[in-house]
Amino acid sequence: MANHKSALKRVRQSEKRRLRNKTVKTRIKNLVKAARESAAQTPAQSSEALQAAVQALDKAAGRGVLHRRTASRRIARLSRLVFKSQSGSPA
């Protein structure tokens, strides 16, 4: 455990951030999973699920929870999957 006052504060700060990032990442995982499942089942609802997932990924990248390129890559892959399923061609 840290002994210096500044190190103790840093431990408190990083724990707060870790918990905040954990909730954001869990939410992203659930939204992406919902978008993938809806793409496989109903193309009509998949665009709404995609929009929610994209919004969450962009927000996480803006806050620094995810790297911006990681968020962009995940958005691109998810969009490609949804649009393939909407066009009717096999994924």
Tab-separated table of N, CA, C and O in Angstrom:
chain	number	residue	atom	x	y	z
A	1	MET	N	0.843	-1.182	0.000
A	1	MET	CA	0.000	0.000	0.000
A	1	MET	C	0.881	1.237	0.000
A	1	MET	O	1.972	1.245	0.553
A	2	ALA	N	0.377	2.290	-0.595
A	2	ALA	CA	1.133	3.533	-0.708
A	2	ALA	C	1.260	4.216	0.648
A	2	ALA	O	0.382	4.114	1.491
A	3	ASN	N	2.360	4.924	0.810
A	3	ASN	CA	2.610	5.619	2.075
A	3	ASN	C	2.524	7.127	1.953
A	3	ASN	O	2.187	7.809	2.914
A	4	HIS	N	2.838	7.662	0.800
A	4	HIS	CA	2.812	9.113	0.625
A	4	HIS	C	1.390	9.604	0.422
A	4	HIS	O	0.529	8.896	-0.099
A	5	LYS	N	1.181	10.847	0.831
A	5	LYS	CA	-0.157	11.427	0.741
A	5	LYS	C	-0.643	11.476	-0.712
A	5	LYS	O	-1.793	11.130	-1.006
A	6	SER	N	0.231	11.867	-1.617
A	6	SER	CA	-0.152	11.962	-3.031
A	6	SER	C	-0.427	10.587	-3.625
A	6	SER	O	-1.325	10.422	-4.456
A	7	ALA	N	0.315	9.584	-3.183
A	7	ALA	CA	0.109	8.227	-3.682
A	7	ALA	C	-1.211	7.654	-3.176
A	7	ALA	O	-1.904	6.943	-3.901
A	8	LEU	N	-1.567	7.986	-1.937
A	8	LEU	CA	-2.851	7.543	-1.399
A	8	LEU	C	-4.011	8.168	-2.171
A	8	LEU	O	-5.009	7.502	-2.470
A	9	LYS	N	-3.854	9.438	-2.512
A	9	LYS	CA	-4.888	10.119	-3.292
A	9	LYS	C	-4.990	9.479	-4.677
A	9	LYS	O	-6.087	9.278	-5.205
A	10	ARG	N	-3.865	9.160	-5.270
A	10	ARG	CA	-3.847	8.546	-6.595
A	10	ARG	C	-4.562	7.188	-6.572
A	10	ARG	O	-5.288	6.832	-7.498
A	11	VAL	N	-4.384	6.443	-5.489
A	11	VAL	CA	-5.058	5.152	-5.344
A	11	VAL	C	-6.568	5.358	-5.286
A	11	VAL	O	-7.333	4.634	-5.938
A	12	ARG	N	-7.005	6.356	-4.526
A	12	ARG	CA	-8.443	6.645	-4.444
A	12	ARG	C	-9.000	7.053	-5.797
A	12	ARG	O	-10.067	6.589	-6.211
A	13	GLN	N	-8.273	7.887	-6.506
A	13	GLN	CA	-8.732	8.365	-7.814
A	13	GLN	C	-8.818	7.224	-8.826
A	13	GLN	O	-9.796	7.111	-9.565
A	14	SER	N	-7.794	6.389	-8.843
A	14	SER	CA	-7.799	5.313	-9.836
A	14	SER	C	-8.886	4.288	-9.539
A	14	SER	O	-9.459	3.712	-10.462
A	15	GLU	N	-9.208	4.091	-8.287
A	15	GLU	CA	-10.294	3.165	-7.953
A	15	GLU	C	-11.642	3.721	-8.411
A	15	GLU	O	-12.465	2.989	-8.960
A	16	LYS	N	-11.852	5.008	-8.215
A	16	LYS	CA	-13.080	5.661	-8.691
A	16	LYS	C	-13.205	5.524	-10.199
A	16	LYS	O	-14.259	5.172	-10.727
A	17	ARG	N	-12.119	5.803	-10.896
A	17	ARG	CA	-12.122	5.727	-12.356
A	17	ARG	C	-12.339	4.299	-12.842
A	17	ARG	O	-13.041	4.071	-13.816
A	18	ARG	N	-11.726	3.349	-12.147
A	18	ARG	CA	-11.865	1.941	-12.529
A	18	ARG	C	-13.329	1.511	-12.450
A	18	ARG	O	-13.846	0.873	-13.373
A	19	LEU	N	-14.003	1.897	-11.383
A	19	LEU	CA	-15.408	1.537	-11.229
A	19	LEU	C	-16.283	2.229	-12.267
A	19	LEU	O	-17.207	1.632	-12.818
A	20	ARG	N	-15.991	3.486	-12.556
A	20	ARG	CA	-16.756	4.232	-13.559
A	20	ARG	C	-16.545	3.607	-14.947
A	20	ARG	O	-17.498	3.400	-15.691
A	21	ASN	N	-15.291	3.282	-15.270
A	21	ASN	CA	-14.988	2.673	-16.567
A	21	ASN	C	-15.627	1.297	-16.693
A	21	ASN	O	-16.072	0.909	-17.769
A	22	LYS	N	-15.679	0.577	-15.585
A	22	LYS	CA	-16.259	-0.767	-15.594
A	22	LYS	C	-17.736	-0.707	-15.962
A	22	LYS	O	-18.212	-1.519	-16.763
A	23	THR	N	-18.471	0.250	-15.400
A	23	THR	CA	-19.896	0.356	-15.723
A	23	THR	C	-20.105	0.732	-17.176
A	23	THR	O	-20.995	0.198	-17.843
A	24	VAL	N	-19.264	1.623	-17.693
A	24	VAL	CA	-19.387	2.046	-19.097
A	24	VAL	C	-19.091	0.876	-20.024
A	24	VAL	O	-19.825	0.630	-20.986
A	25	LYS	N	-18.031	0.133	-19.740
A	25	LYS	CA	-17.652	-0.989	-20.592
A	25	LYS	C	-18.708	-2.092	-20.564
A	25	LYS	O	-19.009	-2.713	-21.590
A	26	THR	N	-19.299	-2.338	-19.406
A	26	THR	CA	-20.355	-3.337	-19.303
A	26	THR	C	-21.560	-2.920	-20.126
A	26	THR	O	-22.161	-3.731	-20.835
A	27	ARG	N	-21.910	-1.647	-20.049
A	27	ARG	CA	-23.047	-1.133	-20.823
A	27	ARG	C	-22.790	-1.274	-22.328
A	27	ARG	O	-23.668	-1.679	-23.082
A	28	ILE	N	-21.560	-0.975	-22.733
A	28	ILE	CA	-21.199	-1.101	-24.150
A	28	ILE	C	-21.331	-2.556	-24.599
A	28	ILE	O	-21.887	-2.843	-25.655
A	29	LYS	N	-20.814	-3.478	-23.785
A	29	LYS	CA	-20.891	-4.897	-24.139
A	29	LYS	C	-22.339	-5.340	-24.311
A	29	LYS	O	-22.670	-6.064	-25.250
A	30	ASN	N	-23.216	-4.900	-23.408
A	30	ASN	CA	-24.623	-5.289	-23.490
A	30	ASN	C	-25.290	-4.697	-24.722
A	30	ASN	O	-26.078	-5.375	-25.393
A	31	LEU	N	-24.991	-3.434	-25.049
A	31	LEU	CA	-25.601	-2.799	-26.220
A	31	LEU	C	-25.119	-3.433	-27.518
A	31	LEU	O	-25.899	-3.640	-28.449
A	32	VAL	N	-23.827	-3.753	-27.582
A	32	VAL	CA	-23.277	-4.385	-28.786
A	32	VAL	C	-23.864	-5.784	-28.948
A	32	VAL	O	-24.232	-6.188	-30.060
A	33	LYS	N	-23.995	-6.493	-27.854
A	33	LYS	CA	-24.583	-7.828	-27.899
A	33	LYS	C	-26.034	-7.757	-28.386
A	33	LYS	O	-26.458	-8.563	-29.225
A	34	ALA	N	-26.778	-6.774	-27.892
A	34	ALA	CA	-28.173	-6.601	-28.317
A	34	ALA	C	-28.250	-6.265	-29.800
A	34	ALA	O	-29.135	-6.765	-30.517
A	35	ALA	N	-27.320	-5.446	-30.291
A	35	ALA	CA	-27.309	-5.072	-31.704
A	35	ALA	C	-26.989	-6.292	-32.574
A	35	ALA	O	-27.604	-6.492	-33.628
A	36	ARG	N	-26.058	-7.119	-32.134
A	36	ARG	CA	-25.720	-8.333	-32.889
A	36	ARG	C	-26.903	-9.296	-32.945
A	36	ARG	O	-27.204	-9.871	-33.988
A	37	GLU	N	-27.563	-9.467	-31.820
A	37	GLU	CA	-28.705	-10.383	-31.773
A	37	GLU	C	-29.864	-9.868	-32.619
A	37	GLU	O	-30.523	-10.640	-33.304
A	38	SER	N	-30.112	-8.565	-32.563
A	38	SER	CA	-31.224	-8.018	-33.346
A	38	SER	C	-30.911	-8.064	-34.841
A	38	SER	O	-31.815	-8.197	-35.656
A	39	ALA	N	-29.636	-7.953	-35.197
A	39	ALA	CA	-29.252	-8.054	-36.608
A	39	ALA	C	-29.517	-9.460	-37.130
A	39	ALA	O	-29.884	-9.644	-38.284
A	40	ALA	N	-29.332	-10.434	-36.271
A	40	ALA	CA	-29.555	-11.817	-36.676
A	40	ALA	C	-31.042	-12.150	-36.789
A	40	ALA	O	-31.428	-13.014	-37.560
A	41	GLN	N	-31.881	-11.446	-36.011
A	41	GLN	CA	-33.299	-11.794	-35.981
A	41	GLN	C	-34.165	-10.836	-36.795
A	41	GLN	O	-34.753	-11.233	-37.786
A	42	THR	N	-34.263	-9.585	-36.370
A	42	THR	CA	-35.173	-8.639	-37.028
A	42	THR	C	-34.409	-7.441	-37.561
A	42	THR	O	-33.865	-6.664	-36.786
A	43	PRO	N	-34.363	-7.268	-38.860
A	43	PRO	CA	-33.644	-6.130	-39.436
A	43	PRO	C	-34.254	-4.779	-39.062
A	43	PRO	O	-33.556	-3.780	-39.004
A	44	ALA	N	-35.554	-4.741	-38.786
A	44	ALA	CA	-36.207	-3.474	-38.456
A	44	ALA	C	-35.697	-2.895	-37.136
A	44	ALA	O	-35.450	-1.690	-37.031
A	45	GLN	N	-35.522	-3.736	-36.151
A	45	GLN	CA	-35.065	-3.262	-34.843
A	45	GLN	C	-33.546	-3.119	-34.779
A	45	GLN	O	-33.022	-2.478	-33.879
A	46	SER	N	-32.859	-3.707	-35.740
A	46	SER	CA	-31.400	-3.689	-35.676
A	46	SER	C	-30.832	-2.291	-35.844
A	46	SER	O	-29.797	-1.967	-35.266
A	47	SER	N	-31.498	-1.431	-36.620
A	47	SER	CA	-30.973	-0.072	-36.802
A	47	SER	C	-31.064	0.735	-35.508
A	47	SER	O	-30.175	1.525	-35.191
A	48	GLU	N	-32.124	0.515	-34.735
A	48	GLU	CA	-32.250	1.200	-33.445
A	48	GLU	C	-31.194	0.708	-32.465
A	48	GLU	O	-30.583	1.505	-31.739
A	49	ALA	N	-30.981	-0.594	-32.440
A	49	ALA	CA	-29.977	-1.170	-31.548
A	49	ALA	C	-28.579	-0.713	-31.956
A	49	ALA	O	-27.738	-0.418	-31.101
A	50	LEU	N	-28.348	-0.627	-33.272
A	50	LEU	CA	-27.056	-0.149	-33.768
A	50	LEU	C	-26.831	1.296	-33.341
A	50	LEU	O	-25.741	1.651	-32.890
A	51	GLN	N	-27.850	2.120	-33.467
A	51	GLN	CA	-27.729	3.531	-33.102
A	51	GLN	C	-27.386	3.692	-31.622
A	51	GLN	O	-26.532	4.505	-31.251
A	52	ALA	N	-28.018	2.902	-30.767
A	52	ALA	CA	-27.734	2.971	-29.332
A	52	ALA	C	-26.299	2.539	-29.035
A	52	ALA	O	-25.600	3.164	-28.220
A	53	ALA	N	-25.850	1.482	-29.704
A	53	ALA	CA	-24.488	0.991	-29.481
A	53	ALA	C	-23.450	1.996	-29.971
A	53	ALA	O	-22.445	2.245	-29.296
A	54	VAL	N	-23.700	2.589	-31.144
A	54	VAL	CA	-22.768	3.576	-31.702
A	54	VAL	C	-22.670	4.792	-30.781
A	54	VAL	O	-21.581	5.303	-30.516
A	55	GLN	N	-23.804	5.230	-30.275
A	55	GLN	CA	-23.815	6.387	-29.379
A	55	GLN	C	-23.005	6.094	-28.115
A	55	GLN	O	-22.210	6.934	-27.667
A	56	ALA	N	-23.185	4.910	-27.545
A	56	ALA	CA	-22.447	4.542	-26.336
A	56	ALA	C	-20.948	4.429	-26.611
A	56	ALA	O	-20.125	4.870	-25.795
A	57	LEU	N	-20.584	3.863	-27.760
A	57	LEU	CA	-19.164	3.740	-28.108
A	57	LEU	C	-18.523	5.107	-28.315
A	57	LEU	O	-17.402	5.359	-27.848
A	58	ASP	N	-19.229	6.004	-29.007
A	58	ASP	CA	-18.702	7.353	-29.221
A	58	ASP	C	-18.525	8.098	-27.902
A	58	ASP	O	-17.526	8.785	-27.683
A	59	LYS	N	-19.497	7.951	-27.035
A	59	LYS	CA	-19.431	8.636	-25.742
A	59	LYS	C	-18.269	8.101	-24.908
A	59	LYS	O	-17.545	8.865	-24.264
A	60	ALA	N	-18.069	6.783	-24.932
A	60	ALA	CA	-16.971	6.175	-24.180
A	60	ALA	C	-15.623	6.640	-24.722
A	60	ALA	O	-14.688	6.897	-23.959
A	61	ALA	N	-15.525	6.763	-26.044
A	61	ALA	CA	-14.276	7.238	-26.643
A	61	ALA	C	-14.039	8.700	-26.273
A	61	ALA	O	-12.900	9.100	-25.997
A	62	GLY	N	-15.081	9.487	-26.238
A	62	GLY	CA	-14.949	10.892	-25.877
A	62	GLY	C	-14.515	11.087	-24.438
A	62	GLY	O	-13.783	12.021	-24.112
A	63	ARG	N	-14.946	10.198	-23.578
A	63	ARG	CA	-14.594	10.291	-22.157
A	63	ARG	C	-13.255	9.642	-21.836
A	63	ARG	O	-12.781	9.723	-20.707
A	64	GLY	N	-12.693	8.930	-22.812
A	64	GLY	CA	-11.394	8.308	-22.587
A	64	GLY	C	-11.471	6.909	-22.023
A	64	GLY	O	-10.452	6.349	-21.618
A	65	VAL	N	-12.657	6.326	-21.969
A	65	VAL	CA	-12.782	4.958	-21.476
A	65	VAL	C	-12.223	3.993	-22.516
A	65	VAL	O	-11.524	3.044	-22.183
A	66	LEU	N	-12.525	4.256	-23.786
A	66	LEU	CA	-11.973	3.490	-24.903
A	66	LEU	C	-11.123	4.419	-25.759
A	66	LEU	O	-11.399	5.620	-25.835
A	67	HIS	N	-10.148	3.859	-26.435
A	67	HIS	CA	-9.379	4.635	-27.404
A	67	HIS	C	-10.279	4.941	-28.592
A	67	HIS	O	-11.155	4.143	-28.938
A	68	ARG	N	-10.077	6.087	-29.217
A	68	ARG	CA	-10.980	6.497	-30.297
A	68	ARG	C	-10.921	5.553	-31.493
A	68	ARG	O	-11.941	5.305	-32.140
A	69	ARG	N	-9.765	4.994	-31.768
A	69	ARG	CA	-9.665	4.060	-32.897
A	69	ARG	C	-10.318	2.720	-32.570
A	69	ARG	O	-10.874	2.065	-33.447
A	70	THR	N	-10.244	2.317	-31.323
A	70	THR	CA	-10.915	1.084	-30.901
A	70	THR	C	-12.419	1.240	-31.067
A	70	THR	O	-13.091	0.351	-31.598
A	71	ALA	N	-12.941	2.376	-30.626
A	71	ALA	CA	-14.373	2.640	-30.761
A	71	ALA	C	-14.770	2.678	-32.233
A	71	ALA	O	-15.784	2.099	-32.638
A	72	SER	N	-13.962	3.329	-33.039
A	72	SER	CA	-14.243	3.440	-34.468
A	72	SER	C	-14.247	2.072	-35.136
A	72	SER	O	-15.122	1.766	-35.960
A	73	ARG	N	-13.303	1.229	-34.780
A	73	ARG	CA	-13.223	-0.113	-35.347
A	73	ARG	C	-14.445	-0.946	-34.964
A	73	ARG	O	-15.029	-1.632	-35.797
A	74	ARG	N	-14.843	-0.860	-33.708
A	74	ARG	CA	-16.011	-1.620	-33.259
A	74	ARG	C	-17.285	-1.136	-33.946
A	74	ARG	O	-18.144	-1.942	-34.303
A	75	ILE	N	-17.405	0.171	-34.129
A	75	ILE	CA	-18.569	0.738	-34.818
A	75	ILE	C	-18.609	0.248	-36.256
A	75	ILE	O	-19.664	-0.153	-36.761
A	76	ALA	N	-17.471	0.261	-36.929
A	76	ALA	CA	-17.415	-0.158	-38.330
A	76	ALA	C	-17.802	-1.626	-38.479
A	76	ALA	O	-18.582	-1.987	-39.365
A	77	ARG	N	-17.288	-2.469	-37.622
A	77	ARG	CA	-17.583	-3.899	-37.714
A	77	ARG	C	-19.055	-4.182	-37.417
A	77	ARG	O	-19.689	-5.002	-38.082
A	78	LEU	N	-19.578	-3.484	-36.417
A	78	LEU	CA	-20.976	-3.684	-36.071
A	78	LEU	C	-21.896	-3.167	-37.166
A	78	LEU	O	-22.879	-3.814	-37.523
A	79	SER	N	-21.553	-2.023	-37.731
A	79	SER	CA	-22.353	-1.452	-38.822
A	79	SER	C	-22.355	-2.378	-40.025
A	79	SER	O	-23.395	-2.603	-40.654
A	80	ARG	N	-21.199	-2.918	-40.356
A	80	ARG	CA	-21.095	-3.824	-41.492
A	80	ARG	C	-21.971	-5.056	-41.280
A	80	ARG	O	-22.680	-5.495	-42.182
A	81	LEU	N	-21.970	-5.584	-40.058
A	81	LEU	CA	-22.786	-6.747	-39.743
A	81	LEU	C	-24.273	-6.429	-39.881
A	81	LEU	O	-25.030	-7.197	-40.483
A	82	VAL	N	-24.700	-5.290	-39.355
A	82	VAL	CA	-26.115	-4.914	-39.391
A	82	VAL	C	-26.567	-4.665	-40.824
A	82	VAL	O	-27.627	-5.134	-41.247
A	83	PHE	N	-25.764	-3.951	-41.601
A	83	PHE	CA	-26.164	-3.632	-42.971
A	83	PHE	C	-26.174	-4.869	-43.862
A	83	PHE	O	-26.970	-4.971	-44.773
A	84	LYS	N	-25.285	-5.824	-43.588
A	84	LYS	CA	-25.305	-7.087	-44.328
A	84	LYS	C	-26.598	-7.838	-44.058
A	84	LYS	O	-27.210	-8.401	-44.960
A	85	SER	N	-27.002	-7.841	-42.794
A	85	SER	CA	-28.222	-8.579	-42.439
A	85	SER	C	-29.461	-7.885	-42.997
A	85	SER	O	-30.438	-8.542	-43.338
A	86	GLN	N	-29.422	-6.563	-43.111
A	86	GLN	CA	-30.565	-5.827	-43.652
A	86	GLN	C	-30.701	-6.017	-45.161
A	86	GLN	O	-31.799	-6.031	-45.682
A	87	SER	N	-29.578	-6.184	-45.834
A	87	SER	CA	-29.634	-6.334	-47.296
A	87	SER	C	-30.140	-7.716	-47.707
A	87	SER	O	-30.506	-7.929	-48.855
A	88	GLY	N	-30.125	-8.643	-46.764
A	88	GLY	CA	-30.668	-9.968	-47.046
A	88	GLY	C	-29.630	-10.989	-47.447
A	88	GLY	O	-29.923	-12.170	-47.554
A	89	SER	N	-28.405	-10.565	-47.700
A	89	SER	CA	-27.369	-11.529	-48.076
A	89	SER	C	-26.876	-12.263	-46.815
A	89	SER	O	-26.902	-11.713	-45.729
A	90	PRO	N	-26.436	-13.495	-46.968
A	90	PRO	CA	-25.951	-14.226	-45.793
A	90	PRO	C	-24.688	-13.584	-45.238
A	90	PRO	O	-23.820	-13.133	-45.968
A	91	ALA	N	-24.596	-13.528	-43.930
A	91	ALA	CA	-23.478	-12.845	-43.257
A	91	ALA	C	-22.223	-13.656	-43.242
A	91	ALA	O	-22.128	-14.795	-43.319
